Amino acid sequence: MTMSMYSTTDKMKMSAPSCFPGRYSPSYRSSEQMRRCMPNPSGDIFAGINDGILSRAEALAAVDIQKHQAQHVHSQMPSQIKHDVMYHHHSMSGPPQRPLQMHHSMDQLDMLDPTGSMTTLAPISESPLTPTHQHLHGSYHSMNHMMSHHHPGTLSGHTGGHHGHSAVHHPVITAAVAAAGLHPDTDTDPRELEAFAERFKQRRIKLGVTQADVGKALANLKLPGVGALSQSTICRFESLTLSHNNMIALKPILQAWLEEAEAQAKNKRRDPDAPSVLPAGEKKRKRTSIAAPEKRSLEAYFAVQPRPSGEKIAAIAEKLDLKKNVVRVWFCNQRQKQKRIVSSVTPSMTGHGSAGFGY
DNA sequence: ATGCATGAGGC
DNA sequence: CCTCATGCATA
């Protein structure tokens, strides 16, 4: 319990093991700064009461912050203190832009191709390795809301400026958008994404291909800027545990693969598989494990202030006896989690059906 | 399936 | 130091 031995955390990662410096599409992010720059009328009330709240939060965490906690201690519960941007469970919406705009110079050298053959979209189960991983970084930009103040440097006018808040597919808005000449683009429709993810998984399974296989096969598609993806990503795509933008960016790629794979399957073309060359010998990364009690505390802190300052993070880290970096990353991941397409709003719709997404 | 981590890109 | 897309390691 409570052992967080980590190893690579320090910084001994010098030669990016899993990414190619070359191909990277610009990430058009839009403005996270808006959140931070939010003119909090209350300034930084946390600065003052933070300690008290945090302590209390932690105290509560020790007891049971999972539920009825708000009334327990009669204190100022986070429930209503969320002056800060607080997460827009559904306030953000589909930025009506296109997902992939990564046109690089395909410096394709060869990108492996273990099987030696061409598009290996056929079921090639196994082959636990990491041949060539690269990223494709589609286009992402957080679509915030409000503030006419958009970022300067990041170009890509997709941010649309205002409008963006949920509802690209809202009946009325959809009509308005259409009239405006813009199209809701079926690809950005949450329902469509959900439906596709479901279809994708089903057909993938029918083809007898694993998530890992799909990821690796993507590299064989040789689409510009598209390389292999991990099992994790494929899994997350299928389960919708990705951000809306990420889903949109990945959809066309996976769709392309699916079509190719089915086409090949149709031809019954089964070619003598090939030996999977295991590069082998890579260094292992050790994963820190945050114990339950510490995790509970972190959650309590997070409920009060999802974006603690560096100093606060340091304080929390010390209090919980965790590395500062571990705590920082935990918060980052936690924030990212809330933005996942599925895990927000209602857990009942995470499955499929009709949808009512809420992001 | 998911927790913790890395790194590019950006202020 | 953040956000985001992604991945390794692991439960």
Short mmCIF file of C-alpha atoms (C1' of nucleotides) in Angstrom, two decimals:
data_model
loop_
_atom_site.label_atom_id
_atom_site.label_comp_id
_atom_site.label_asym_id
_atom_site.label_seq_id
_atom_site.Cartn_x
_atom_site.Cartn_y
_atom_site.Cartn_z
CA MET A 1 0.00 0.00 0.00
CA THR A 2 1.02 3.45 -0.57
CA MET A 3 4.05 2.64 -2.35
CA SER A 4 4.72 4.68 -5.26
CA MET A 5 7.94 3.70 -6.57
CA TYR A 6 8.32 4.94 -9.88
CA SER A 7 11.32 4.93 -11.91
CA THR A 8 11.21 6.68 -15.13
CA THR A 9 9.40 9.48 -13.59
CA ASP A 10 12.51 11.35 -12.97
CA LYS A 11 13.40 12.15 -16.41
CA MET A 12 15.53 9.58 -17.87
CA LYS A 13 13.57 9.55 -20.96
CA MET A 14 15.66 11.21 -23.49
CA SER A 15 15.18 9.58 -26.75
CA ALA A 16 11.52 9.54 -27.21
CA PRO A 17 10.92 5.87 -27.52
CA SER A 18 7.55 6.04 -28.93
CA CYS A 19 7.29 8.84 -31.26
CA PHE A 20 8.72 10.04 -34.39
CA PRO A 21 9.96 13.53 -34.32
CA GLY A 22 9.25 13.90 -37.90
CA ARG A 23 5.65 13.72 -38.60
CA TYR A 24 3.56 15.73 -36.41
CA SER A 25 0.71 17.76 -37.34
CA PRO A 26 0.28 21.00 -35.67
CA SER A 27 -2.05 20.72 -32.87
CA TYR A 28 -4.40 23.47 -33.12
CA ARG A 29 -5.42 23.97 -29.68
CA SER A 30 -7.48 26.75 -28.92
CA SER A 31 -7.45 28.16 -25.64
CA GLU A 32 -7.13 26.63 -22.45
CA GLN A 33 -5.84 29.86 -21.40
CA MET A 34 -9.25 31.25 -21.44
CA ARG A 35 -10.08 29.06 -18.58
CA ARG A 36 -7.17 30.08 -16.57
CA CYS A 37 -7.54 33.66 -17.51
CA MET A 38 -11.05 33.59 -16.41
CA PRO A 39 -11.53 36.75 -14.61
CA ASN A 40 -12.60 35.33 -11.39
CA PRO A 41 -14.37 38.06 -9.67
CA SER A 42 -13.52 36.36 -6.53
CA GLY A 43 -10.02 36.55 -7.67
CA ASP A 44 -8.56 33.63 -6.05
CA ILE A 45 -10.66 32.87 -3.15
CA PHE A 46 -8.96 29.62 -2.96
CA ALA A 47 -5.74 31.23 -2.24
CA GLY A 48 -7.15 32.20 1.03
CA ILE A 49 -9.42 29.43 2.07
CA ASN A 50 -7.76 26.79 0.16
CA ASP A 51 -5.93 25.32 2.99
CA GLY A 52 -9.00 25.16 5.03
CA ILE A 53 -10.99 23.64 2.29
CA LEU A 54 -8.38 21.30 1.22
CA SER A 55 -7.82 20.10 4.67
CA ARG A 56 -11.44 19.63 5.11
CA ALA A 57 -11.73 17.99 1.80
CA GLU A 58 -9.12 15.58 2.74
CA ALA A 59 -10.69 15.00 6.07
CA LEU A 60 -13.87 14.22 4.35
CA ALA A 61 -12.08 12.03 1.99
CA ALA A 62 -10.83 10.07 4.88
CA VAL A 63 -14.34 9.47 5.90
CA ASP A 64 -16.26 9.03 2.76
CA ILE A 65 -16.37 11.58 0.10
CA GLN A 66 -18.13 9.36 -2.24
CA LYS A 67 -21.52 10.48 -1.34
CA HIS A 68 -23.24 12.44 1.24
CA GLN A 69 -20.39 14.44 2.35
CA ALA A 70 -21.63 17.79 1.59
CA GLN A 71 -23.88 17.88 4.55
CA HIS A 72 -21.69 16.04 6.82
CA VAL A 73 -19.48 18.78 7.98
CA HIS A 74 -21.53 21.80 7.39
CA SER A 75 -18.58 23.48 5.92
CA GLN A 76 -18.38 25.19 2.62
CA MET A 77 -18.60 22.26 0.41
CA PRO A 78 -17.12 22.32 -3.01
CA SER A 79 -20.51 21.76 -4.37
CA GLN A 80 -21.14 25.37 -4.66
CA ILE A 81 -17.76 26.79 -4.65
CA LYS A 82 -17.06 25.94 -8.14
CA HIS A 83 -16.70 29.38 -9.36
CA ASP A 84 -14.00 28.40 -11.67
CA VAL A 85 -14.81 27.20 -15.07
CA MET A 86 -16.01 24.04 -13.69
CA TYR A 87 -16.37 21.54 -16.28
CA HIS A 88 -18.81 21.98 -18.94
CA HIS A 89 -20.16 18.54 -19.09
CA HIS A 90 -21.98 19.38 -22.10
CA SER A 91 -21.15 22.84 -22.84
CA MET A 92 -18.52 22.16 -25.30
CA SER A 93 -19.53 21.03 -28.59
CA GLY A 94 -18.41 19.76 -31.79
CA PRO A 95 -16.26 22.17 -33.49
CA PRO A 96 -17.48 22.14 -37.00
CA GLN A 97 -14.19 21.64 -38.53
CA ARG A 98 -12.68 18.75 -40.09
CA PRO A 99 -10.64 16.43 -38.09
CA LEU A 100 -7.59 15.55 -39.98
CA GLN A 101 -5.63 18.14 -41.55
CA MET A 102 -2.38 16.56 -41.17
CA HIS A 103 -0.70 16.67 -44.41
CA HIS A 104 2.86 16.18 -43.95
CA SER A 105 5.48 15.27 -46.20
CA MET A 106 5.21 11.63 -46.18
CA ASP A 107 8.72 10.86 -45.47
CA GLN A 108 7.73 7.31 -45.49
CA LEU A 109 10.82 5.30 -45.51
CA ASP A 110 9.22 2.03 -45.19
CA MET A 111 7.62 1.80 -41.88
CA LEU A 112 8.27 -1.75 -41.24
CA ASP A 113 5.69 -4.04 -42.56
CA PRO A 114 6.58 -7.14 -40.69
CA THR A 115 4.70 -9.33 -42.97
CA GLY A 116 6.59 -8.15 -45.90
CA SER A 117 3.44 -8.19 -47.85
CA MET A 118 1.25 -5.27 -48.35
CA THR A 119 -1.64 -4.20 -46.40
CA THR A 120 -1.87 -6.64 -43.68
CA LEU A 121 -5.33 -6.10 -42.63
CA ALA A 122 -5.96 -9.68 -42.16
CA PRO A 123 -6.14 -11.21 -38.76
CA ILE A 124 -2.64 -11.42 -37.66
CA SER A 125 -3.25 -11.97 -34.06
CA GLU A 126 -0.41 -11.50 -31.78
CA SER A 127 2.86 -9.93 -32.36
CA PRO A 128 3.45 -8.16 -29.13
CA LEU A 129 5.86 -5.58 -30.01
CA THR A 130 6.17 -2.08 -30.91
CA PRO A 131 7.35 -1.97 -34.39
CA THR A 132 6.81 1.51 -35.37
CA HIS A 133 4.80 3.71 -33.32
CA GLN A 134 4.18 7.16 -34.25
CA HIS A 135 1.54 9.59 -33.69
CA LEU A 136 -0.71 11.25 -35.97
CA HIS A 137 -2.03 13.93 -33.86
CA GLY A 138 -5.08 14.96 -35.59
CA SER A 139 -6.50 18.26 -35.05
CA TYR A 140 -7.53 19.13 -31.70
CA HIS A 141 -8.45 22.24 -30.13
CA SER A 142 -10.59 22.54 -27.25
CA MET A 143 -13.69 24.23 -28.06
CA ASN A 144 -14.45 26.33 -25.20
CA HIS A 145 -17.21 28.62 -24.96
CA MET A 146 -17.75 32.23 -24.37
CA MET A 147 -15.11 34.76 -24.63
CA SER A 148 -14.71 36.37 -27.94
CA HIS A 149 -11.11 36.26 -27.22
CA HIS A 150 -9.62 33.56 -29.20
CA HIS A 151 -6.02 32.78 -29.40
CA PRO A 152 -3.84 34.58 -31.80
CA GLY A 153 -1.22 32.27 -32.95
CA THR A 154 -3.05 29.09 -33.39
CA LEU A 155 -4.75 29.91 -36.57
CA SER A 156 -7.07 27.44 -38.10
CA GLY A 157 -10.14 29.44 -37.85
CA HIS A 158 -12.27 26.53 -37.07
CA THR A 159 -12.84 27.73 -33.63
CA GLY A 160 -15.63 29.55 -35.16
CA GLY A 161 -15.30 32.19 -32.62
CA HIS A 162 -18.43 32.10 -30.67
CA HIS A 163 -21.23 29.72 -31.20
CA GLY A 164 -19.46 26.71 -30.10
CA HIS A 165 -21.14 25.37 -27.24
CA SER A 166 -22.78 22.17 -27.53
CA ALA A 167 -25.37 21.74 -29.94
CA VAL A 168 -24.13 21.50 -33.34
CA HIS A 169 -26.83 19.07 -33.91
CA HIS A 170 -29.48 20.77 -32.09
CA PRO A 171 -32.46 20.90 -34.41
CA VAL A 172 -32.73 24.58 -34.46
CA ILE A 173 -29.10 25.20 -34.52
CA THR A 174 -28.54 22.57 -37.10
CA ALA A 175 -30.93 24.33 -39.35
CA ALA A 176 -29.29 27.60 -38.68
CA VAL A 177 -25.91 26.21 -39.34
CA ALA A 178 -27.05 24.63 -42.54
CA ALA A 179 -28.57 27.84 -43.62
CA ALA A 180 -25.41 29.60 -42.82
CA GLY A 181 -23.71 27.40 -45.30
CA LEU A 182 -21.88 25.38 -42.76
CA HIS A 183 -22.80 21.84 -42.39
CA PRO A 184 -23.13 19.98 -39.15
CA ASP A 185 -21.11 17.38 -40.82
CA THR A 186 -22.35 13.97 -40.01
CA ASP A 187 -18.91 13.04 -38.98
CA THR A 188 -19.05 15.22 -36.01
CA ASP A 189 -22.39 14.02 -34.88
CA PRO A 190 -22.02 12.25 -31.58
CA ARG A 191 -24.67 9.84 -32.56
CA GLU A 192 -22.90 8.97 -35.68
CA LEU A 193 -19.70 8.50 -33.82
CA GLU A 194 -21.35 6.29 -31.33
CA ALA A 195 -23.00 4.25 -34.00
CA PHE A 196 -19.82 3.91 -35.93
CA ALA A 197 -17.82 2.87 -32.92
CA GLU A 198 -20.30 0.15 -32.26
CA ARG A 199 -20.37 -1.01 -35.83
CA PHE A 200 -16.65 -0.90 -35.99
CA LYS A 201 -16.20 -3.13 -33.01
CA GLN A 202 -18.70 -5.61 -34.17
CA ARG A 203 -17.27 -5.96 -37.60
CA ARG A 204 -13.76 -5.98 -36.32
CA ILE A 205 -14.62 -8.92 -34.17
CA LYS A 206 -16.33 -10.58 -37.02
CA LEU A 207 -13.14 -10.31 -38.96
CA GLY A 208 -11.39 -11.94 -36.11
CA VAL A 209 -9.05 -9.06 -35.56
CA THR A 210 -7.95 -7.81 -32.22
CA GLN A 211 -7.71 -4.21 -31.20
CA ALA A 212 -3.97 -4.48 -31.26
CA ASP A 213 -4.06 -5.89 -34.75
CA VAL A 214 -6.09 -3.00 -35.99
CA GLY A 215 -3.67 -0.58 -34.50
CA LYS A 216 -0.75 -2.13 -36.24
CA ALA A 217 -2.55 -2.66 -39.49
CA LEU A 218 -3.23 1.02 -39.73
CA ALA A 219 0.37 1.62 -40.55
CA ASN A 220 -0.02 -0.60 -43.54
CA LEU A 221 -2.76 1.51 -44.90
CA LYS A 222 -0.15 4.06 -45.64
CA LEU A 223 -2.45 6.93 -45.35
CA PRO A 224 -0.65 10.20 -45.19
CA GLY A 225 0.28 10.95 -41.66
CA VAL A 226 -1.28 7.84 -40.34
CA GLY A 227 0.77 5.32 -38.57
CA ALA A 228 0.10 2.59 -36.13
CA LEU A 229 -1.96 3.05 -33.04
CA SER A 230 -1.99 1.12 -29.86
CA GLN A 231 -4.50 -1.34 -28.58
CA SER A 232 -5.36 1.26 -25.98
CA THR A 233 -6.43 3.77 -28.49
CA ILE A 234 -8.48 1.34 -30.49
CA CYS A 235 -10.12 0.19 -27.33
CA ARG A 236 -10.86 3.70 -26.27
CA PHE A 237 -12.27 4.50 -29.62
CA GLU A 238 -14.64 1.60 -29.43
CA SER A 239 -15.68 2.47 -25.96
CA LEU A 240 -15.92 6.13 -26.73
CA THR A 241 -13.51 7.00 -24.03
CA LEU A 242 -11.81 9.60 -26.09
CA SER A 243 -12.44 13.24 -26.50
CA HIS A 244 -14.92 14.28 -29.07
CA ASN A 245 -12.26 15.70 -31.32
CA ASN A 246 -10.15 12.65 -31.01
CA MET A 247 -13.06 10.48 -32.01
CA ILE A 248 -13.71 12.62 -35.00
CA ALA A 249 -10.12 12.50 -36.07
CA LEU A 250 -9.87 8.77 -35.76
CA LYS A 251 -13.11 7.82 -37.32
CA PRO A 252 -12.14 8.26 -40.97
CA ILE A 253 -8.95 6.35 -40.40
CA LEU A 254 -10.58 3.41 -38.76
CA GLN A 255 -13.31 3.50 -41.29
CA ALA A 256 -10.76 3.25 -44.05
CA TRP A 257 -9.16 0.31 -42.38
CA LEU A 258 -12.43 -1.43 -41.87
CA GLU A 259 -13.35 -1.10 -45.48
CA GLU A 260 -10.01 -2.37 -46.61
CA ALA A 261 -10.08 -5.24 -44.21
CA GLU A 262 -13.51 -6.32 -45.28
CA ALA A 263 -12.61 -6.04 -48.89
CA GLN A 264 -9.64 -8.28 -48.38
CA ALA A 265 -11.58 -10.69 -46.31
CA LYS A 266 -13.99 -10.93 -49.13
CA ASN A 267 -11.30 -11.99 -51.50
CA LYS A 268 -10.50 -14.63 -49.07
CA ARG A 269 -7.00 -13.68 -49.54
CA ARG A 270 -5.15 -15.34 -46.86
CA ASP A 271 -1.53 -15.10 -47.38
CA PRO A 272 1.12 -16.93 -45.52
CA ASP A 273 1.54 -14.89 -42.53
CA ALA A 274 4.87 -13.70 -41.64
CA PRO A 275 7.24 -13.89 -38.79
CA SER A 276 6.79 -11.10 -36.40
CA VAL A 277 10.09 -9.67 -35.71
CA LEU A 278 10.38 -8.74 -32.18
CA PRO A 279 12.70 -5.86 -31.81
CA ALA A 280 12.87 -6.71 -28.23
CA GLY A 281 15.05 -5.21 -25.66
CA GLU A 282 13.30 -2.02 -24.85
CA LYS A 283 13.38 -0.58 -21.47
CA LYS A 284 10.42 -1.02 -19.28
CA ARG A 285 8.46 1.78 -17.87
CA LYS A 286 7.23 1.34 -14.40
CA ARG A 287 3.84 2.51 -13.51
CA THR A 288 3.29 4.30 -10.27
CA SER A 289 0.42 3.05 -8.29
CA ILE A 290 -1.39 5.49 -6.14
CA ALA A 291 -2.99 3.80 -3.19
CA ALA A 292 -6.67 4.09 -2.57
CA PRO A 293 -6.47 6.44 0.39
CA GLU A 294 -4.24 8.82 -1.48
CA LYS A 295 -6.48 8.57 -4.47
CA ARG A 296 -9.45 9.45 -2.39
CA SER A 297 -7.71 12.50 -1.11
CA LEU A 298 -6.76 13.56 -4.54
CA GLU A 299 -10.31 13.23 -5.64
CA ALA A 300 -11.42 15.35 -2.78
CA TYR A 301 -8.94 18.02 -3.68
CA PHE A 302 -9.95 17.80 -7.25
CA ALA A 303 -13.54 18.40 -6.40
CA VAL A 304 -12.56 21.63 -4.79
CA GLN A 305 -9.96 22.78 -7.20
CA PRO A 306 -9.36 20.82 -10.37
CA ARG A 307 -6.53 23.05 -11.32
CA PRO A 308 -4.30 23.59 -8.36
CA SER A 309 -1.29 25.77 -8.74
CA GLY A 310 2.15 24.37 -8.72
CA GLU A 311 2.62 25.22 -5.13
CA LYS A 312 -0.61 23.67 -4.18
CA ILE A 313 0.32 20.57 -6.01
CA ALA A 314 3.55 20.49 -4.17
CA ALA A 315 1.72 20.84 -0.90
CA ILE A 316 -0.67 18.10 -1.74
CA ALA A 317 2.14 15.92 -2.88
CA GLU A 318 3.94 16.36 0.33
CA LYS A 319 0.89 15.76 2.40
CA LEU A 320 0.17 12.56 0.59
CA ASP A 321 3.74 11.62 0.36
CA LEU A 322 3.77 11.42 -3.38
CA LYS A 323 6.07 12.92 -5.90
CA LYS A 324 4.99 16.28 -7.07
CA ASN A 325 5.11 15.17 -10.63
CA VAL A 326 2.92 12.24 -9.89
CA VAL A 327 0.34 14.52 -8.40
CA ARG A 328 0.58 16.96 -11.24
CA VAL A 329 0.10 14.26 -13.79
CA TRP A 330 -2.75 12.85 -11.80
CA PHE A 331 -4.56 16.14 -12.02
CA CYS A 332 -3.85 16.43 -15.68
CA ASN A 333 -5.23 13.00 -16.32
CA GLN A 334 -8.19 13.66 -14.14
CA ARG A 335 -9.04 16.73 -16.12
CA GLN A 336 -8.66 14.85 -19.30
CA LYS A 337 -10.92 12.17 -18.02
CA GLN A 338 -13.79 14.49 -17.58
CA LYS A 339 -13.58 15.37 -21.16
CA ARG A 340 -13.99 11.93 -22.45
CA ILE A 341 -16.92 11.54 -24.63
CA VAL A 342 -18.54 8.86 -22.68
CA SER A 343 -17.93 9.25 -19.06
CA SER A 344 -19.78 12.42 -18.74
CA VAL A 345 -23.31 13.14 -17.96
CA THR A 346 -25.10 9.87 -17.89
CA PRO A 347 -23.57 6.53 -17.39
CA SER A 348 -26.57 4.88 -18.85
CA MET A 349 -26.05 6.11 -22.28
CA THR A 350 -22.53 5.04 -22.50
CA GLY A 351 -23.60 1.99 -24.21
CA HIS A 352 -25.32 2.91 -27.27
CA GLY A 353 -28.75 3.33 -28.09
CA SER A 354 -29.74 6.66 -28.71
CA ALA A 355 -27.52 8.91 -27.29
CA GLY A 356 -27.83 12.04 -25.74
CA PHE A 357 -24.40 12.88 -25.36
CA GLY A 358 -23.66 15.66 -23.34
CA TYR A 359 -20.39 16.98 -23.89
"C1'" DA B 1 -10.16 -1.94 -19.90
"C1'" DT B 2 -7.76 1.62 -17.64
"C1'" DG B 3 -4.15 3.99 -14.64
"C1'" DC B 4 -0.19 6.71 -14.90
"C1'" DA B 5 3.17 8.72 -18.25
"C1'" DT B 6 5.30 11.13 -22.27
"C1'" DG B 7 5.79 14.72 -25.40
"C1'" DA B 8 4.41 18.10 -28.96
"C1'" DG B 9 2.58 22.40 -29.24
"C1'" DG B 10 1.34 26.66 -26.89
"C1'" DC B 11 1.13 30.39 -23.83
"C1'" DC C 1 2.92 24.07 -16.59
"C1'" DC C 2 -1.31 23.18 -19.36
"C1'" DT C 3 -3.96 20.58 -22.87
"C1'" DC C 4 -4.38 16.64 -25.87
"C1'" DA C 5 -3.49 12.55 -28.20
"C1'" DT C 6 -1.47 8.37 -27.24
"C1'" DG C 7 0.96 4.62 -25.29
"C1'" DC C 8 3.11 1.24 -21.90
"C1'" DA C 9 2.08 -1.50 -18.17
"C1'" DT C 10 -1.09 -3.69 -15.55
"C1'" DA C 11 -5.35 -5.22 -13.02
#
